[in-house]
Short mmCIF file of C-alpha atoms in Angstrom, two decimals:
data_model
loop_
_atom_site.label_atom_id
_atom_site.label_comp_id
_atom_site.label_asym_id
_atom_site.label_seq_id
_atom_site.Cartn_x
_atom_site.Cartn_y
_atom_site.Cartn_z
CA MET P 14 0.09 -0.13 -0.05
CA ASN P 15 1.48 3.30 -1.06
CA THR P 16 1.36 5.55 1.90
CA ALA P 17 3.15 8.66 0.56
CA LEU P 18 2.21 11.84 1.59
CA PRO P 19 1.01 14.22 -1.11
CA LYS P 20 3.05 17.25 -2.06
CA ILE P 21 1.79 20.73 -1.26
CA TRP P 22 3.00 23.97 -2.38
CA ASN P 23 3.03 27.55 -1.28
CA THR P 24 3.72 30.93 -3.10
CA THR P 25 4.33 34.40 -2.02
CA PHE P 26 2.70 35.63 -5.43
CA THR P 27 1.02 38.46 -3.29
CA ASP P 28 4.03 39.87 -1.57
CA HIS P 29 5.80 41.14 -4.78
CA THR P 30 4.97 44.41 -6.12
CA ILE P 31 6.45 43.50 -9.52
CA ASN P 32 3.45 41.57 -10.25
CA VAL P 33 1.18 44.96 -9.78
CA ARG P 34 0.18 46.06 -12.98
CA LYS P 35 -0.91 50.01 -13.90
CA MET P 36 -4.56 49.28 -14.12
CA ASP P 37 -7.66 50.46 -12.33
CA PHE P 38 -10.91 49.00 -12.00
CA HIS P 39 -14.40 50.92 -12.36
CA LEU P 40 -17.66 49.65 -10.05
CA ALA P 41 -21.31 50.37 -10.82
CA GLU P 42 -21.32 51.97 -7.62
CA ASN P 43 -17.78 53.62 -7.97
CA GLY P 44 -17.75 55.55 -4.65
CA VAL P 45 -14.82 55.64 -1.96
CA GLN P 46 -16.71 53.29 0.31
CA THR P 47 -17.28 50.45 -2.38
CA ARG P 48 -13.88 50.78 -3.63
CA VAL P 49 -12.41 50.34 -0.50
CA LEU P 50 -14.36 47.29 0.50
CA LEU P 51 -13.41 45.26 -2.66
CA GLY P 52 -9.69 45.99 -1.84
CA ARG P 53 -10.39 44.82 1.53
CA GLU P 54 -11.92 41.52 -0.14
CA PHE P 55 -8.44 40.89 -1.71
CA LYS P 56 -6.07 42.17 0.81
CA TRP P 57 -7.81 40.85 3.70
CA PRO P 58 -9.81 37.77 2.38
CA THR P 59 -12.78 36.37 4.38
CA GLY P 60 -13.51 33.36 2.36
CA LYS P 61 -16.79 34.54 1.39
CA SER P 62 -18.08 35.08 -2.23
CA LEU P 63 -17.74 38.50 -3.56
CA PRO P 64 -21.04 40.51 -3.39
CA ALA P 65 -22.62 41.43 -6.87
CA ASN P 66 -22.18 45.15 -5.94
CA LEU P 67 -18.18 44.62 -5.73
CA ILE P 68 -17.65 43.03 -8.95
CA PRO P 69 -15.73 45.51 -11.33
CA GLU P 70 -17.54 46.40 -14.61
CA TYR P 71 -14.57 46.77 -16.34
CA ILE P 72 -10.77 47.25 -15.66
CA PHE P 73 -8.30 50.01 -17.49
CA PHE P 74 -4.77 51.22 -17.90
CA TYR P 75 -4.57 54.24 -15.80
CA LEU P 76 -1.93 55.97 -17.40
CA LYS P 77 -2.06 57.60 -20.90
CA ASP P 78 1.17 57.23 -21.98
CA LEU P 79 2.25 53.67 -21.08
CA ALA P 80 4.36 51.75 -23.65
CA LYS P 81 2.48 49.61 -26.23
CA ASP P 82 4.71 46.83 -25.22
CA TYR P 83 3.71 47.07 -21.53
CA ARG P 84 0.20 46.97 -22.26
CA ALA P 85 0.37 44.23 -24.93
CA LYS P 86 2.53 42.01 -22.71
CA THR P 87 0.58 41.90 -19.60
CA PRO P 88 1.31 38.65 -17.89
CA ASP P 89 -1.24 35.96 -17.22
CA TRP P 90 -1.74 36.59 -13.72
CA VAL P 91 -1.31 40.09 -12.33
CA MET P 92 -2.63 42.08 -9.58
CA ILE P 93 -4.17 45.78 -10.13
CA LYS P 94 -4.92 48.73 -8.07
CA ASP P 95 -6.08 47.70 -4.62
CA GLY P 96 -4.52 44.32 -5.17
CA ILE P 97 -7.54 42.84 -7.17
CA HIS P 98 -6.49 39.64 -9.13
CA VAL P 99 -6.72 39.78 -13.00
CA ILE P 100 -6.16 36.93 -15.01
CA SER P 101 -5.58 36.27 -19.02
CA GLU P 102 -8.11 34.04 -21.03
CA LYS P 103 -5.30 31.52 -21.17
CA PHE P 104 -4.87 31.19 -17.59
CA ARG P 105 -8.54 31.12 -16.97
CA ASP P 106 -8.81 28.16 -19.62
CA PHE P 107 -5.62 26.35 -17.75
CA LEU P 108 -7.71 26.76 -14.36
CA ALA P 109 -10.80 25.14 -15.78
CA GLY P 110 -9.11 21.91 -15.92
CA PHE P 111 -8.83 21.88 -12.10
CA ASP P 112 -10.84 21.74 -9.05
CA LEU P 113 -11.40 25.48 -8.21
CA GLY P 114 -13.82 24.81 -5.53
CA ALA P 115 -15.46 28.23 -4.29
CA ASN P 116 -13.12 30.48 -6.04
CA GLU P 117 -14.90 32.78 -8.36
CA ILE P 118 -13.73 34.18 -12.13
CA PHE P 119 -15.55 37.16 -13.52
CA ASP P 120 -15.37 38.34 -17.19
CA VAL P 121 -14.56 41.71 -17.15
CA PRO P 122 -13.37 43.68 -20.02
CA LEU P 123 -10.07 45.60 -20.40
CA TYR P 124 -9.83 49.28 -21.68
CA GLU P 125 -7.31 51.92 -22.66
CA PHE P 126 -6.78 55.12 -20.79
CA ASP P 127 -9.93 56.57 -21.98
CA GLN P 128 -11.88 53.57 -20.59
CA LYS P 129 -13.56 53.42 -23.97
CA THR P 130 -11.05 51.65 -26.26
CA PRO P 131 -10.96 47.92 -26.20
CA CYS P 132 -7.66 46.09 -25.45
CA PRO P 133 -7.04 42.81 -27.19
CA GLY P 134 -7.82 39.62 -25.54
CA ARG P 135 -10.26 38.62 -22.94
CA TRP P 136 -9.48 39.11 -18.94
CA PHE P 137 -10.82 37.94 -15.55
CA ILE P 138 -11.16 39.03 -11.98
CA PHE P 139 -9.69 36.08 -9.98
CA HIS P 140 -11.10 35.82 -6.65
CA LEU P 141 -9.59 33.49 -4.39
CA CYS P 142 -12.04 32.42 -1.76
CA GLU P 143 -11.67 28.63 -1.36
CA THR P 144 -10.23 28.19 2.15
CA LYS P 145 -8.96 24.97 4.02
CA ASP P 146 -7.57 24.55 7.39
CA THR P 147 -4.07 23.90 6.27
CA LEU P 148 -1.38 25.50 8.37
CA VAL P 149 0.28 23.42 11.21
CA PRO P 150 2.09 26.15 12.85
CA GLU P 151 3.82 24.28 15.62
CA HIS P 152 5.93 22.33 12.94
CA SER P 153 6.30 25.53 10.72
CA GLU P 154 9.52 27.48 10.59
CA GLY P 155 9.92 31.55 10.93
CA LEU P 156 6.36 32.30 11.70
CA LYS P 157 5.30 34.87 14.36
CA GLN P 158 1.55 34.96 16.18
CA SER P 159 -0.02 38.20 15.29
CA GLY P 160 -0.89 40.05 18.67
CA LEU P 161 -4.05 41.77 17.11
CA THR P 162 -5.59 38.53 15.97
CA PRO P 163 -5.54 35.43 18.00
CA GLY P 164 -4.75 32.26 15.82
CA PHE P 165 -3.48 34.31 12.85
CA TRP P 166 0.21 33.86 11.74
CA MET P 167 2.79 35.76 9.88
CA SER P 168 6.06 35.16 8.39
CA LYS P 169 8.95 36.65 10.08
CA LEU P 170 11.74 35.35 7.73
CA ALA P 171 10.17 37.12 4.48
CA GLN P 172 10.63 34.46 1.57
CA ASN P 173 12.83 32.04 4.04
CA ASP P 174 9.92 30.47 6.13
CA VAL P 175 8.99 26.83 6.18
CA LEU P 176 5.07 26.00 6.33
CA ALA P 177 4.13 22.77 7.59
CA VAL P 178 0.84 21.92 6.36
CA LYS P 179 -1.83 18.91 6.95
CA ALA P 180 -1.80 16.17 4.51
CA SER P 181 -5.71 16.29 4.44
CA SER P 182 -5.52 19.70 2.77
CA ALA P 183 -4.53 18.24 -0.63
CA GLU P 184 -8.19 16.99 -1.00
CA GLY P 185 -10.68 19.04 -2.82
CA ALA P 186 -9.63 22.52 -4.44
CA ASP P 187 -6.33 22.77 -6.31
CA ILE P 188 -5.52 26.31 -5.26
CA TRP P 189 -6.72 27.83 -2.01
CA LEU P 190 -6.04 30.03 1.05
CA ASP P 191 -5.66 29.32 4.73
CA LEU P 192 -7.32 32.44 6.62
CA HIS P 193 -4.75 31.76 9.69
CA MET P 194 -1.90 32.55 7.29
CA ASP P 195 -1.28 36.20 5.88
CA GLY P 196 -0.04 36.59 2.06
CA ARG P 197 0.16 32.94 0.94
CA ILE P 198 -1.64 30.94 -1.48
CA PHE P 199 -1.34 27.16 -1.49
CA LEU P 200 -1.33 24.98 -4.62
CA SER P 201 -1.85 21.19 -5.34
CA ASP P 202 1.06 19.31 -6.78
CA ARG P 203 -1.20 18.62 -10.02
CA LEU P 204 -1.38 22.29 -10.41
CA LYS P 205 1.76 23.39 -9.65
CA SER P 206 3.53 20.68 -11.86
CA ALA P 207 1.09 21.90 -14.80
CA LEU P 208 1.90 25.51 -14.59
CA LYS P 209 5.15 25.54 -16.51
CA PRO P 210 4.12 22.83 -19.27
CA ALA P 211 1.28 25.17 -20.07
CA GLY P 212 3.40 28.02 -20.46
CA ILE P 213 1.66 30.32 -17.87
CA ARG P 214 3.70 33.90 -17.41
CA VAL P 215 3.73 35.41 -14.23
CA LEU P 216 6.50 37.83 -13.44
CA LYS P 217 7.42 36.81 -10.03
CA MET P 218 5.63 33.39 -8.42
CA PRO P 219 8.06 31.72 -6.20
CA ILE P 220 6.68 28.48 -5.47
CA ARG P 221 8.11 26.50 -2.33
CA PRO P 222 7.42 23.12 -1.06
CA CYS P 223 5.56 22.75 2.08
CA VAL P 224 6.38 20.08 5.24
CA VAL P 225 3.37 17.87 4.85
CA VAL P 226 2.20 16.60 8.19
CA ALA P 227 0.12 13.51 8.36
#
C-alpha cells in the first residue's frame, strides 16, 4: 500500500510589487466606500463570495502614455489597483482543468486609458475565496503569531519561512487560502506541476514546498 504523503506547495505571489500592473477598476457604484470594500476582499480575504456590487464592470490602464509593449504583454496573472487579481483567458482556460472549489472568476473587459477603447483579449477577475484549515504552525519555521488577531500567523523571515501543512488539505480544490496565514496561496502538486508546461507567464511567483504532516 502506498502511504506516501501528498505534495503541497505555497507561493508568495501577492508579496511582490512587480506583479502589480498599472490598471484600475470601475464599479457600478464607484464611490470611495465600495472601492475600499473591494480592496479589503482581496487584501484581507474572508473566504466569502464577492458581493454583486463589488464585481468590477471593467478594468483599464490608468496612465495615458504607457508603452505599447507594456500594455500588450500583460502577464497571465497580475494584481491591479488595491490588490485585485486579474488573469488572462489563457490562465482562465488552464484553471478550468482543475478543481477550483469556491474560487470565483468574473469576465471583465479591459480598456485603454480613455475607458472606452477595448484592449485585445479577454480578461477576468480572479477571486480566491476557497479556504482550507491547512497550516500546522507548531511544525512550521519562521512564523510569528499576530498580537492583534488570535490564531493568525505571519512570516518573520520574509521568503525564508518553512510552512508545515496538513496532508488532508491536499483533498479538494487545487488552489486555496488559509485564513490563519497572511499573504500565502497554496497549490496542489498537480496544479503546480502543470504551470510551466502550460506556458503560464507570471513575473514573480516563487513556489516552495510545504512540509506535509500526516
